[in-house]
Each structure stands twice: as structure tokens, then as C-alpha cells.
Amino acid sequence: MFDKDTTSPETTLALDLQKPSSDAYRSESKDAAHELNKRESISAYFTILAAGFGLISDGYQNNLMTMTNVIFKQLYPKDYTSAVSTRVSNSLLIGAVLGQIFVGLICDRLGRKVALVTTTLLIVIGATLGTAAHGAHGSAQGLFWFLTIARGITGVGVGGEYPASSTSASEAANEKKVSSRGPVFIMVTNFVLCLGGPVAVMVFLIVVSAAGSNHLETVWRICFGFGILLPTTVFFFRLRMLSSKLYRKGAIKRRVPYWLVFKRYWRTLIGTCGAWFLYDFVTFPNGVFSGSIIASVIHNNDIKKTAEWQLLLGAIALPGVIVGALLCNKLGRRNTMCLGFSGYLVFGLIIGLAYDKITNIIPLFVIFYGLMQSFGNMGPGDMLGLTSAESYPTPIRGTCYGISAAIGKTGAALGTQAFTPIQNNLGKRWTFIVAAICGVTGVLVTYFFVPDLTGVDLAEEDVKFMKYLAENGWEGEVGEDDDKELISVVAKSADEDELNEKA
């Protein structure tokens, strides 16, 4: 039927896929996913490192507006209203939603490398435009509209980085060692994303100390310009990287059976999308507006002191990521996520119910605020990306990861939009009480809908998915290069075997 030796190992794997017992295929498929030549092994290491450097850029961009919001309120007290502040902040989120969905599709249909190079270019273009932003004839409103567009372009790149970097990192880590996949993935994704916050504040403190508080326009432009450097550090490595072996063997680039995907993974999608929505609804507005919250507590408008407290807040929140990496194998993904959401409940209620008293003691307020964010990092912050990368098979990993992250960023946009009205109409304490409510809901969604695949090889879900497609009558090409022709004939071979048995 095709010009290959029918006794070759590859042919045996393809034909066994259609048989009731696929143990032999599963074993050989797993072995093949971990057999790397020297170039593939080096590429896997660089893919993991490049994911880390790429996502620290995302973390920087996500937190760039924290201190910039404080600067703009001082420079343009009449023009930089709460509506304008929300618009500029939300432009990154809206762009991120678009980037996560479309780059997630590109990641699966065109390849991980194409997606990664695209996101890097978009972040560089958006950051460059933001640094050079000006309004016509010095118009403040023109400046903020320019920034809105620039941040939107940056957002598309930032959002696309999530599925592109995370799927690549999870597959590369899986190729090296399955048992360390979780901790490695967390350290090159959520750890560097969270590290981006303190880095943004440190850059601000260095620049404002050098330029002085009387040159705040220079300060924010230099901070924006620094965001150009971070993604360019990984551009060369992404041009040279190889796609993972899992992707090269399991990609479906045409006739993707999305309906079958939904039928098989609808429950998992509810879990990853719902939990991510709740997490971002709480954590993103608290990150963007934390500088404003701390400034309102300090009462003297000292922008440098605000930044110093903001840096302490970010430093307290960071260890939670490391604790989550240590717990993800011992407690399991699901239990660690539930524990993190529980932190929102505990510290959200403590701060919310005792807000008037606790804000009179600034160090205590910052510590409790930081602990709430630290538990968020430990639980959903660490586990959502990990479970979204592990719960779906390779052919649709980027797409489903992108959808989950996009729903999360939708929650972030809604949370950012709702943050100011909640403060103005209900009081600042309610921003923390709402976080506690989201924490309870997050525990329930996680427990009932998020699967726990701790220690399970990603190749195993690929095998189950291919078997599921075959059982439901799907025929199509799977894999890249030589593998593509091989797998496309599988369904025909199976049909002929069935006809022979009936004859």
C-alpha cells in the first residue's frame, strides 16, 4: 500500500494504534518521545531556557503599568481619569485574549517555532511604539490613545507567549524527565512571570533615582524602553530551535476534529477555563492597581516610597511560586491548586473585614496583602499553566491552552473594569472580600473539573487521543515530514483488516 517495509517499527506502531490493545504502541511511543539525538537534546534545553526569558518579558509588561499609573496620575491629574487608566490597562488584556486564541491555533497548525517568533516580534513592535508614544500637538488624550494601541499590540504578543512558550516548555521538559516536568515547567513559566513584577519595580526605582522625581516623563519612557530589550534576548535562539518530538509525531495540521475534541475534553475545559477566570479576576487588577492601593494607604503621595513598598509586596509574593513547585509532585496538581485558592479565602477575609484597622499599620497590611498573592502564586498561579499543558494531547495542546488562558485574561479584563466601581460604590475592603468569594468558587471548580495528571507522561494522553479519534471514525494526517504519510494510511489499513475479517 505504501513503499515501506511492513515489518518496520514505525509501521507496527501505526497499525497497533487501531487494535483494542495498544499497550505495545504506548510503550514504544513513550520510548520514542524520550529518545533524542544530540541536537534535539540541546534544543530541548534551549527551548526551556528561552521560555523562561520570553515569559519574564510578559511578567514585566503585565506589571509595567503598576508604577506608570502612579506617574500618570501625578503628571496628568485631570486627564488621567479612572476611565482612561482602565482603558490603557485593559488594552493589554484585550490584545492578550486575541493573542492567546490565535497564537494558540498557530502553535498547533503551523508549529511551535512559528508561534514563538511571531510573539517575540509583536512584543518588540508594541514596546517600541509605547516608548515613542506622543499625542498630536502634545495632547494628553492623544498620548493615552497612542498608548492604548501600542499596549494592545504588545498584548497580542504577550498573550501569544502563553500557549507558545508554555506548550514548548512542557513538551521539552517531558522529553528530558517526566518526574521533573512539573517543577521545571513552573520555574520557567510562573516563576519568571511573577519575577517580572519586582523587576519592573526595580527598574523604576533605579531610573527614578537616577533621573529624579522632577523628570517623571523620562522615567516612564525609559521603563517602557527596557521592555524592548527582554524579548530580543531570545529571538536568535527561537529562530534556531526545533519543535518537540511529541509535536513532530503528533501534530494535526489539517481537518482538526474540533467537535470530537470538545466531546472528549469539555469537562476539562470547564475546569481550566473556569479556574483561570477566577484567578485572573482577582490577581490581575490587584497587580495593576496595587501601586495605587499602597499609595492611598501611605497618604503623602511619595512616589519613591510607594515603589519601595510595592517591591516588598512583590518579594513576599514570590516565594509562593517556589513552594508550589515543591508541592506539585508531593500533593498533586489539584490539591496544590485548592490550597492556593484557600489562601484567597483566608487572607481576603482577614484584610477585608479588618481593613480600616490593618491599613493603619502599613507593614502589616503589605505583609498580609503579599501573603494573599503568594498563596495565589503557589496554587492557581503555578498549577493552571501546568494542568492546561498536561491535560490536553499534543495536537490540540496549544489551542486548548490558549482558550483557557484567554478566558483567564477575560476574567482579568472584567476584574480590572470592575475594580474601580467596587472600590467607589462598596469600599476598598470589598476588593478583598470579593477575592475571598472567588477563592471558595475556585476550590469547587478545581476539585470537580480539573484533572490531576501528576507524573503521567504526555505521550500517554496522545495515545489515548489517537485511539479515541480512530474509534470515532476520524481519518486524517498526523505528524510532520515522514510520519505524516505513515499515519494517514492507518485508518485505511484498519478498514481493510475489518473487511478481511468479515469476509
Short mmCIF file of C-alpha atoms in Angstrom, two decimals:
data_model
loop_
_atom_site.label_atom_id
_atom_site.label_comp_id
_atom_site.label_asym_id
_atom_site.label_seq_id
_atom_site.Cartn_x
_atom_site.Cartn_y
_atom_site.Cartn_z
CA MET A 1 0.00 0.00 0.00
CA PHE A 2 2.98 2.29 0.54
CA ASP A 3 6.67 1.88 -0.08
CA LYS A 4 7.86 0.98 3.39
CA ASP A 5 8.91 -2.29 4.90
CA THR A 6 5.78 -3.53 6.69
CA THR A 7 7.93 -5.04 9.42
CA SER A 8 9.48 -1.69 10.35
CA PRO A 9 8.91 -0.48 13.91
CA GLU A 10 7.11 2.63 12.65
CA THR A 11 4.55 0.61 10.68
CA THR A 12 3.91 -1.66 13.64
CA LEU A 13 3.21 1.35 15.82
CA ALA A 14 0.76 2.78 13.31
CA LEU A 15 -1.20 -0.45 12.91
CA ASP A 16 -1.30 -1.22 16.62
CA LEU A 17 -2.98 2.11 17.21
CA GLN A 18 -6.23 0.73 15.79
CA LYS A 19 -6.21 -2.52 17.75
CA PRO A 20 -8.12 -2.95 21.02
CA SER A 21 -4.90 -3.42 22.96
CA SER A 22 -2.49 -0.52 22.42
CA ASP A 23 -0.01 -1.36 25.20
CA ALA A 24 2.79 -2.06 22.72
CA TYR A 25 2.15 1.21 20.92
CA ARG A 26 2.00 3.12 24.17
CA SER A 27 5.31 1.69 25.35
CA GLU A 28 7.13 2.26 22.04
CA SER A 29 5.57 5.71 21.60
CA LYS A 30 6.73 6.79 25.05
CA ASP A 31 10.24 5.49 24.39
CA ALA A 32 10.37 7.30 21.06
CA ALA A 33 9.32 10.57 22.71
CA HIS A 34 12.35 10.39 25.01
CA GLU A 35 14.98 9.14 22.51
CA LEU A 36 16.75 12.36 21.50
CA ASN A 37 19.82 12.86 19.41
CA LYS A 38 22.41 15.45 20.45
CA ARG A 39 20.85 18.34 18.53
CA GLU A 40 17.35 17.54 19.83
CA SER A 41 18.66 17.30 23.40
CA ILE A 42 20.41 20.69 23.17
CA SER A 43 17.33 22.21 21.53
CA ALA A 44 15.16 20.97 24.41
CA TYR A 45 17.37 22.76 26.94
CA PHE A 46 17.36 25.98 24.94
CA THR A 47 13.59 25.76 24.44
CA ILE A 48 13.11 25.59 28.21
CA LEU A 49 15.52 28.49 28.85
CA ALA A 50 14.03 30.60 26.03
CA ALA A 51 10.55 30.07 27.50
CA GLY A 52 11.83 31.49 30.79
CA PHE A 53 13.41 34.56 29.20
CA GLY A 54 10.34 35.10 27.00
CA LEU A 55 7.86 34.90 29.86
CA ILE A 56 9.84 37.23 32.13
CA SER A 57 9.19 39.76 29.38
CA ASP A 58 5.46 39.01 29.75
CA GLY A 59 5.69 39.46 33.51
CA TYR A 60 7.44 42.79 33.02
CA GLN A 61 4.78 44.02 30.57
CA ASN A 62 1.95 42.81 32.83
CA ASN A 63 3.35 44.86 35.72
CA LEU A 64 4.69 47.84 33.79
CA MET A 65 1.52 49.89 34.40
CA THR A 66 1.68 49.39 38.19
CA MET A 67 4.02 52.34 38.77
CA THR A 68 3.22 54.03 35.46
CA ASN A 69 -0.36 54.50 36.68
CA VAL A 70 1.02 56.36 39.72
CA ILE A 71 3.24 58.53 37.47
CA PHE A 72 0.42 59.43 35.07
CA LYS A 73 -1.85 60.44 37.95
CA GLN A 74 0.81 62.90 39.06
CA LEU A 75 1.68 64.18 35.58
CA TYR A 76 -1.90 64.40 34.26
CA PRO A 77 -4.23 64.65 37.30
CA LYS A 78 -7.16 65.97 35.20
CA ASP A 79 -6.69 63.90 32.03
CA TYR A 80 -5.72 60.55 33.56
CA THR A 81 -9.13 59.69 34.97
CA SER A 82 -10.10 56.24 36.27
CA ALA A 83 -11.79 55.55 32.90
CA VAL A 84 -8.61 56.37 30.96
CA SER A 85 -6.48 54.35 33.40
CA THR A 86 -8.75 51.34 32.97
CA ARG A 87 -8.72 51.71 29.17
CA VAL A 88 -4.93 51.80 28.94
CA SER A 89 -4.58 48.86 31.35
CA ASN A 90 -7.29 46.80 29.62
CA SER A 91 -5.80 47.29 26.14
CA LEU A 92 -3.02 44.85 27.05
CA LEU A 93 -5.62 42.36 28.29
CA ILE A 94 -7.81 42.60 25.20
CA GLY A 95 -4.75 42.14 23.00
CA ALA A 96 -3.68 39.20 25.17
CA VAL A 97 -7.05 37.46 24.72
CA LEU A 98 -6.73 37.75 20.93
CA GLY A 99 -3.11 36.60 21.04
CA GLN A 100 -3.84 33.59 23.21
CA ILE A 101 -6.58 32.31 20.92
CA PHE A 102 -4.95 32.97 17.55
CA VAL A 103 -1.37 32.14 18.51
CA GLY A 104 -2.69 29.01 20.24
CA LEU A 105 -4.12 27.95 16.87
CA ILE A 106 -0.89 28.88 15.07
CA CYS A 107 1.04 26.89 17.66
CA ASP A 108 -0.81 23.70 16.67
CA ARG A 109 -1.40 24.30 12.97
CA LEU A 110 1.90 25.93 11.88
CA GLY A 111 4.23 24.84 14.65
CA ARG A 112 5.70 25.98 17.96
CA LYS A 113 8.62 27.79 16.32
CA VAL A 114 6.44 30.00 14.08
CA ALA A 115 4.28 30.94 17.07
CA LEU A 116 7.27 31.85 19.26
CA VAL A 117 8.95 34.02 16.63
CA THR A 118 5.65 35.81 15.93
CA THR A 119 5.04 36.66 19.59
CA THR A 120 8.58 37.97 20.05
CA LEU A 121 8.22 40.34 17.08
CA LEU A 122 4.83 41.64 18.29
CA ILE A 123 6.14 42.40 21.79
CA VAL A 124 9.14 44.29 20.36
CA ILE A 125 6.93 46.33 17.98
CA GLY A 126 4.37 47.15 20.68
CA ALA A 127 7.00 48.09 23.27
CA THR A 128 8.79 50.33 20.74
CA LEU A 129 5.56 52.16 19.89
CA GLY A 130 4.73 52.56 23.58
CA THR A 131 8.15 54.05 24.31
CA ALA A 132 7.75 56.60 21.48
CA ALA A 133 4.08 57.40 22.20
CA HIS A 134 3.01 61.04 21.71
CA GLY A 135 -0.25 62.89 21.22
CA ALA A 136 -0.81 65.32 18.37
CA HIS A 137 0.36 68.82 19.40
CA GLY A 138 1.23 67.49 22.85
CA SER A 139 -2.32 66.33 23.55
CA ALA A 140 -2.57 64.22 26.72
CA GLN A 141 -5.63 62.39 25.40
CA GLY A 142 -3.78 61.67 22.14
CA LEU A 143 -0.89 60.26 24.16
CA PHE A 144 -3.18 57.90 26.06
CA TRP A 145 -4.92 56.72 22.87
CA PHE A 146 -1.49 56.08 21.30
CA LEU A 147 -0.51 54.10 24.41
CA THR A 148 -3.79 52.18 24.24
CA ILE A 149 -3.00 50.99 20.69
CA ALA A 150 0.66 50.26 21.50
CA ARG A 151 -0.27 48.29 24.61
CA GLY A 152 -2.86 46.37 22.57
CA ILE A 153 -0.20 45.26 20.07
CA THR A 154 2.10 44.32 22.95
CA GLY A 155 -0.80 42.42 24.48
CA VAL A 156 -1.24 40.24 21.38
CA GLY A 157 2.42 39.22 21.69
CA VAL A 158 2.23 38.79 25.46
CA GLY A 159 -0.91 36.70 25.18
CA GLY A 160 0.51 34.56 22.41
CA GLU A 161 3.59 33.90 24.53
CA TYR A 162 1.46 31.92 26.99
CA PRO A 163 0.45 29.00 24.72
CA ALA A 164 3.61 29.20 22.60
CA SER A 165 6.18 29.19 25.42
CA SER A 166 4.24 27.00 27.81
CA THR A 167 3.44 24.19 25.37
CA SER A 168 7.03 24.19 24.13
CA ALA A 169 8.43 24.18 27.68
CA SER A 170 6.12 21.40 28.88
CA GLU A 171 6.98 19.16 25.92
CA ALA A 172 10.71 19.87 26.21
CA ALA A 173 10.66 19.18 29.97
CA ASN A 174 8.68 15.98 29.35
CA GLU A 175 11.35 14.82 26.89
CA LYS A 176 14.12 15.31 29.46
CA LYS A 177 12.46 13.75 32.52
CA VAL A 178 8.75 13.20 33.26
CA SER A 179 9.10 13.31 37.06
CA SER A 180 10.69 16.78 36.99
CA ARG A 181 8.34 18.18 34.33
CA GLY A 182 6.12 19.99 36.85
CA PRO A 183 8.81 21.82 38.87
CA VAL A 184 10.84 22.71 35.75
CA PHE A 185 7.74 23.99 33.97
CA ILE A 186 6.76 26.17 36.95
CA MET A 187 10.21 27.69 37.32
CA VAL A 188 10.42 28.73 33.65
CA THR A 189 6.82 29.93 33.40
CA ASN A 190 5.05 31.23 36.51
CA PHE A 191 8.23 31.97 38.47
CA VAL A 192 9.60 34.27 35.77
CA LEU A 193 6.14 35.76 35.16
CA CYS A 194 5.96 36.70 38.84
CA LEU A 195 9.59 37.82 38.83
CA GLY A 196 8.63 40.30 36.12
CA GLY A 197 6.74 42.34 38.75
CA PRO A 198 9.69 43.00 41.07
CA VAL A 199 11.93 43.53 38.01
CA ALA A 200 9.55 46.24 36.74
CA VAL A 201 9.59 47.99 40.13
CA MET A 202 13.39 47.68 40.47
CA VAL A 203 13.89 49.19 37.02
CA PHE A 204 11.54 52.01 38.02
CA LEU A 205 13.42 52.65 41.30
CA ILE A 206 16.80 52.72 39.52
CA VAL A 207 15.54 55.09 36.83
CA VAL A 208 13.67 57.43 39.20
CA SER A 209 16.74 57.58 41.47
CA ALA A 210 18.95 58.49 38.50
CA ALA A 211 16.57 60.89 36.76
CA GLY A 212 14.87 62.35 39.81
CA SER A 213 11.20 62.84 40.66
CA ASN A 214 11.11 66.02 38.55
CA HIS A 215 11.64 64.08 35.30
CA LEU A 216 8.80 61.57 35.51
CA GLU A 217 8.14 61.59 31.74
CA THR A 218 11.72 60.46 31.16
CA VAL A 219 11.27 57.81 33.85
CA TRP A 220 8.21 56.13 32.32
CA ARG A 221 9.64 56.19 28.79
CA ILE A 222 12.88 54.51 29.91
CA CYS A 223 10.83 51.90 31.78
CA PHE A 224 8.82 51.23 28.61
CA GLY A 225 12.04 51.09 26.57
CA PHE A 226 13.54 48.46 28.87
CA GLY A 227 10.64 46.22 27.81
CA ILE A 228 12.12 46.14 24.28
CA LEU A 229 15.35 44.51 25.45
CA LEU A 230 13.92 41.47 27.23
CA PRO A 231 12.23 39.72 24.25
CA THR A 232 15.13 40.43 21.90
CA THR A 233 17.42 38.29 24.10
CA VAL A 234 15.63 35.11 22.99
CA PHE A 235 14.95 35.93 19.34
CA PHE A 236 18.07 34.22 17.93
CA PHE A 237 17.51 31.04 19.97
CA ARG A 238 13.90 30.80 18.81
CA LEU A 239 14.96 31.04 15.19
CA ARG A 240 17.29 28.05 15.76
CA MET A 241 15.06 25.85 17.93
CA LEU A 242 13.48 22.52 16.91
CA SER A 243 9.89 21.53 17.59
CA SER A 244 9.50 18.81 20.21
CA LYS A 245 9.46 15.17 19.15
CA LEU A 246 5.94 14.87 20.55
CA TYR A 247 4.78 17.63 18.20
CA ARG A 248 6.63 16.30 15.17
CA LYS A 249 5.00 12.88 15.65
CA GLY A 250 1.56 14.01 16.84
CA ALA A 251 0.68 17.27 15.04
CA ILE A 252 -2.66 17.51 13.23
CA LYS A 253 -2.39 20.42 10.80
CA ARG A 254 -5.47 19.80 8.64
CA ARG A 255 -9.01 18.59 9.27
CA VAL A 256 -8.69 19.02 13.04
CA PRO A 257 -11.69 17.23 14.63
CA TYR A 258 -12.74 20.08 16.95
CA TRP A 259 -16.16 18.57 17.69
CA LEU A 260 -14.57 15.32 18.87
CA VAL A 261 -12.10 17.37 20.89
CA PHE A 262 -14.96 19.18 22.63
CA LYS A 263 -16.85 15.93 23.28
CA ARG A 264 -13.80 14.41 24.95
CA TYR A 265 -12.46 17.42 26.84
CA TRP A 266 -15.48 19.63 27.65
CA ARG A 267 -15.28 18.87 31.35
CA THR A 268 -11.55 19.61 31.47
CA LEU A 269 -12.12 22.88 29.57
CA ILE A 270 -14.67 23.96 32.18
CA GLY A 271 -12.05 23.28 34.86
CA THR A 272 -9.05 25.02 33.30
CA CYS A 273 -11.07 27.93 31.86
CA GLY A 274 -13.20 28.47 34.98
CA ALA A 275 -10.31 28.30 37.46
CA TRP A 276 -8.17 30.59 35.28
CA PHE A 277 -11.03 33.12 35.01
CA LEU A 278 -11.39 33.28 38.80
CA TYR A 279 -7.64 33.53 39.40
CA ASP A 280 -7.07 36.35 36.90
CA PHE A 281 -10.24 38.16 38.03
CA VAL A 282 -8.56 38.56 41.42
CA THR A 283 -4.82 38.66 40.74
CA PHE A 284 -4.57 40.94 37.70
CA PRO A 285 -6.42 44.03 38.99
CA ASN A 286 -4.66 43.59 42.33
CA GLY A 287 -1.35 43.61 40.45
CA VAL A 288 -2.17 46.56 38.18
CA PHE A 289 -3.71 48.72 40.90
CA SER A 290 -1.60 47.58 43.87
CA GLY A 291 0.61 50.66 43.45
CA SER A 292 -2.48 52.89 43.65
CA ILE A 293 -3.78 50.93 46.66
CA ILE A 294 -0.48 51.31 48.51
CA ALA A 295 -0.25 55.00 47.53
CA SER A 296 -3.70 55.60 49.01
CA VAL A 297 -2.58 53.94 52.26
CA ILE A 298 0.66 56.00 52.52
CA HIS A 299 -1.31 59.29 52.24
CA ASN A 300 1.69 61.55 51.43
CA ASN A 301 2.00 60.84 47.66
CA ASP A 302 5.68 59.86 47.99
CA ILE A 303 6.14 58.02 44.70
CA LYS A 304 9.50 56.50 45.67
CA LYS A 305 8.19 55.17 48.99
CA THR A 306 5.19 53.73 47.16
CA ALA A 307 7.57 51.88 44.82
CA GLU A 308 9.61 50.55 47.76
CA TRP A 309 6.51 49.11 49.44
CA GLN A 310 5.44 47.74 46.06
CA LEU A 311 8.79 45.97 45.73
CA LEU A 312 8.34 44.42 49.18
CA LEU A 313 4.86 43.27 48.17
CA GLY A 314 6.27 41.57 45.07
CA ALA A 315 9.09 39.99 47.07
CA ILE A 316 6.66 38.49 49.60
CA ALA A 317 4.50 37.08 46.81
CA LEU A 318 7.43 35.41 45.01
CA PRO A 319 8.28 32.54 47.44
CA GLY A 320 4.79 31.13 46.91
CA VAL A 321 5.83 30.14 43.38
CA ILE A 322 8.77 28.11 44.71
CA VAL A 323 6.61 26.43 47.38
CA GLY A 324 4.13 25.46 44.65
CA ALA A 325 6.94 23.94 42.57
CA LEU A 326 7.99 21.85 45.59
CA LEU A 327 4.43 20.72 46.35
CA CYS A 328 3.16 19.98 42.83
CA ASN A 329 4.52 16.40 42.83
CA LYS A 330 4.04 15.66 46.54
CA LEU A 331 0.48 16.94 46.95
CA GLY A 332 -0.51 16.67 43.29
CA ARG A 333 -1.62 19.43 40.94
CA ARG A 334 -5.26 19.53 42.02
CA ASN A 335 -4.64 19.61 45.78
CA THR A 336 -1.97 22.30 45.47
CA MET A 337 -4.34 24.46 43.43
CA CYS A 338 -7.11 24.06 46.03
CA LEU A 339 -4.67 25.04 48.78
CA GLY A 340 -3.74 28.21 46.90
CA PHE A 341 -7.36 29.24 46.34
CA SER A 342 -7.94 28.69 50.07
CA GLY A 343 -5.33 31.39 50.73
CA TYR A 344 -7.56 33.89 48.91
CA LEU A 345 -10.38 32.96 51.26
CA VAL A 346 -8.32 33.29 54.46
CA PHE A 347 -6.30 36.43 53.72
CA GLY A 348 -9.03 38.08 51.66
CA LEU A 349 -11.37 37.90 54.65
CA ILE A 350 -8.69 39.00 57.13
CA ILE A 351 -7.82 42.12 55.11
CA GLY A 352 -11.39 42.84 54.03
CA LEU A 353 -13.03 42.56 57.45
CA ALA A 354 -10.25 44.42 59.29
CA TYR A 355 -9.38 46.88 56.51
CA ASP A 356 -9.70 50.14 58.49
CA LYS A 357 -7.50 48.88 61.31
CA ILE A 358 -4.95 46.95 59.26
CA THR A 359 -4.26 49.82 56.83
CA ASN A 360 -3.14 51.99 59.76
CA ILE A 361 -0.15 49.64 60.09
CA ILE A 362 1.40 49.76 56.61
CA PRO A 363 3.96 46.93 57.09
CA LEU A 364 1.25 44.59 58.41
CA PHE A 365 -1.07 45.48 55.53
CA VAL A 366 1.67 44.86 52.92
CA ILE A 367 2.61 41.53 54.55
CA PHE A 368 -0.96 40.21 54.56
CA TYR A 369 -1.53 41.53 51.03
CA GLY A 370 1.69 39.82 49.92
CA LEU A 371 0.72 36.53 51.60
CA MET A 372 -2.63 36.55 49.78
CA GLN A 373 -0.81 36.98 46.47
CA SER A 374 1.79 34.39 47.48
CA PHE A 375 -0.89 31.75 48.04
CA GLY A 376 -2.34 32.66 44.65
CA ASN A 377 1.07 32.12 43.05
CA MET A 378 1.55 28.82 44.87
CA GLY A 379 -1.81 27.40 43.86
CA PRO A 380 -3.60 28.53 40.70
CA GLY A 381 -0.68 30.69 39.55
CA ASP A 382 1.60 27.65 39.37
CA MET A 383 -0.91 24.92 38.59
CA LEU A 384 -3.16 26.47 35.95
CA GLY A 385 -0.47 26.67 33.28
CA LEU A 386 0.82 23.24 34.27
CA THR A 387 -2.58 21.49 34.23
CA SER A 388 -3.57 23.25 30.99
CA ALA A 389 -0.38 21.97 29.35
CA GLU A 390 -0.76 18.43 30.76
CA SER A 391 -4.50 17.85 30.36
CA TYR A 392 -4.67 18.02 26.57
CA PRO A 393 -2.90 15.96 23.88
CA THR A 394 -0.14 17.38 21.70
CA PRO A 395 -2.23 18.03 18.52
CA ILE A 396 -4.54 20.47 20.38
CA ARG A 397 -2.39 21.47 23.37
CA GLY A 398 -1.69 24.99 22.11
CA THR A 399 -5.32 25.60 21.13
CA CYS A 400 -6.84 24.42 24.42
CA TYR A 401 -4.12 26.11 26.46
CA GLY A 402 -4.76 29.33 24.55
CA ILE A 403 -8.53 29.12 25.10
CA SER A 404 -8.05 28.51 28.84
CA ALA A 405 -5.60 31.41 29.16
CA ALA A 406 -7.87 33.66 27.06
CA ILE A 407 -10.83 33.00 29.34
CA GLY A 408 -8.49 33.82 32.22
CA LYS A 409 -7.48 37.12 30.61
CA THR A 410 -11.19 37.86 30.03
CA GLY A 411 -11.58 37.47 33.78
CA ALA A 412 -8.62 39.83 34.25
CA ALA A 413 -10.23 42.44 31.96
CA LEU A 414 -13.57 42.17 33.77
CA GLY A 415 -11.81 42.31 37.14
CA THR A 416 -9.88 45.41 36.09
CA GLN A 417 -13.09 47.00 34.79
CA ALA A 418 -14.96 46.15 38.00
CA PHE A 419 -12.15 47.11 40.38
CA THR A 420 -12.78 50.89 40.47
CA PRO A 421 -16.61 50.63 40.69
CA ILE A 422 -16.28 48.12 43.55
CA GLN A 423 -13.94 50.50 45.38
CA ASN A 424 -16.11 53.55 44.74
CA ASN A 425 -19.51 52.01 45.49
CA LEU A 426 -18.79 49.34 48.10
CA GLY A 427 -15.48 50.47 49.59
CA LYS A 428 -11.89 49.28 49.25
CA ARG A 429 -12.41 46.43 51.71
CA TRP A 430 -14.74 44.76 49.23
CA THR A 431 -11.97 44.23 46.68
CA PHE A 432 -10.51 41.76 49.20
CA ILE A 433 -13.85 40.23 50.20
CA VAL A 434 -14.58 39.56 46.51
CA ALA A 435 -11.16 37.82 46.35
CA ALA A 436 -12.26 35.56 49.21
CA ILE A 437 -15.50 34.69 47.37
CA CYS A 438 -13.51 33.84 44.23
CA GLY A 439 -11.25 31.66 46.37
CA VAL A 440 -14.16 29.49 47.54
CA THR A 441 -15.52 29.19 43.99
CA GLY A 442 -12.04 28.33 42.72
CA VAL A 443 -11.71 25.43 45.17
CA LEU A 444 -15.02 23.96 43.97
CA VAL A 445 -14.24 24.35 40.25
CA THR A 446 -10.78 22.83 40.72
CA TYR A 447 -11.96 19.86 42.77
CA PHE A 448 -14.77 18.84 40.42
CA PHE A 449 -13.41 19.71 36.97
CA VAL A 450 -9.60 19.89 36.87
CA PRO A 451 -7.85 16.55 36.21
CA ASP A 452 -4.71 15.58 38.09
CA LEU A 453 -2.05 14.10 35.79
CA THR A 454 0.85 14.27 38.21
CA GLY A 455 3.71 12.09 36.93
CA VAL A 456 1.84 10.95 33.78
CA ASP A 457 3.86 11.01 30.54
CA LEU A 458 2.38 13.42 27.98
CA ALA A 459 2.77 10.69 25.34
CA GLU A 460 0.15 8.58 27.14
CA GLU A 461 -2.63 11.11 26.56
CA ASP A 462 -1.52 11.37 22.92
CA VAL A 463 -2.02 7.61 22.51
CA LYS A 464 -5.45 7.71 24.15
CA PHE A 465 -6.50 10.64 21.97
CA MET A 466 -5.42 8.95 18.72
CA LYS A 467 -7.24 5.78 19.75
CA TYR A 468 -10.34 7.87 20.55
CA LEU A 469 -10.22 9.54 17.11
CA ALA A 470 -9.86 6.16 15.39
CA GLU A 471 -12.79 4.70 17.33
CA ASN A 472 -14.95 7.65 16.26
CA GLY A 473 -14.13 7.23 12.57
CA TRP A 474 -11.80 10.18 12.09
CA GLU A 475 -9.28 9.86 9.26
CA GLY A 476 -6.50 12.33 8.61
CA GLU A 477 -2.80 13.07 8.56
CA VAL A 478 -0.91 13.08 11.83
CA GLY A 479 2.67 14.20 12.33
CA GLU A 480 5.25 16.08 10.31
CA ASP A 481 7.59 15.00 7.49
CA ASP A 482 7.91 11.22 7.03
CA ASP A 483 5.47 10.46 9.85
CA LYS A 484 2.67 12.26 8.04
CA GLU A 485 2.25 9.72 5.21
CA LEU A 486 2.66 6.80 7.60
CA ILE A 487 -0.14 7.75 9.99
CA SER A 488 -2.51 8.90 7.24
CA VAL A 489 -2.70 5.30 5.94
CA VAL A 490 -3.56 3.84 9.34
CA ALA A 491 -7.31 4.23 9.02
CA LYS A 492 -7.29 2.65 5.55
CA SER A 493 -5.26 -0.31 6.83
CA ALA A 494 -7.63 -0.81 9.72
CA ASP A 495 -10.68 -0.69 7.40
CA GLU A 496 -9.15 -3.33 5.13
CA ASP A 497 -8.39 -5.60 8.12
CA GLU A 498 -12.02 -5.28 9.21
CA LEU A 499 -13.32 -6.16 5.72
CA ASN A 500 -10.99 -9.19 5.56
CA GLU A 501 -12.28 -10.42 8.94
CA LYS A 502 -15.91 -10.11 7.76
CA ALA A 503 -15.06 -11.96 4.52
#
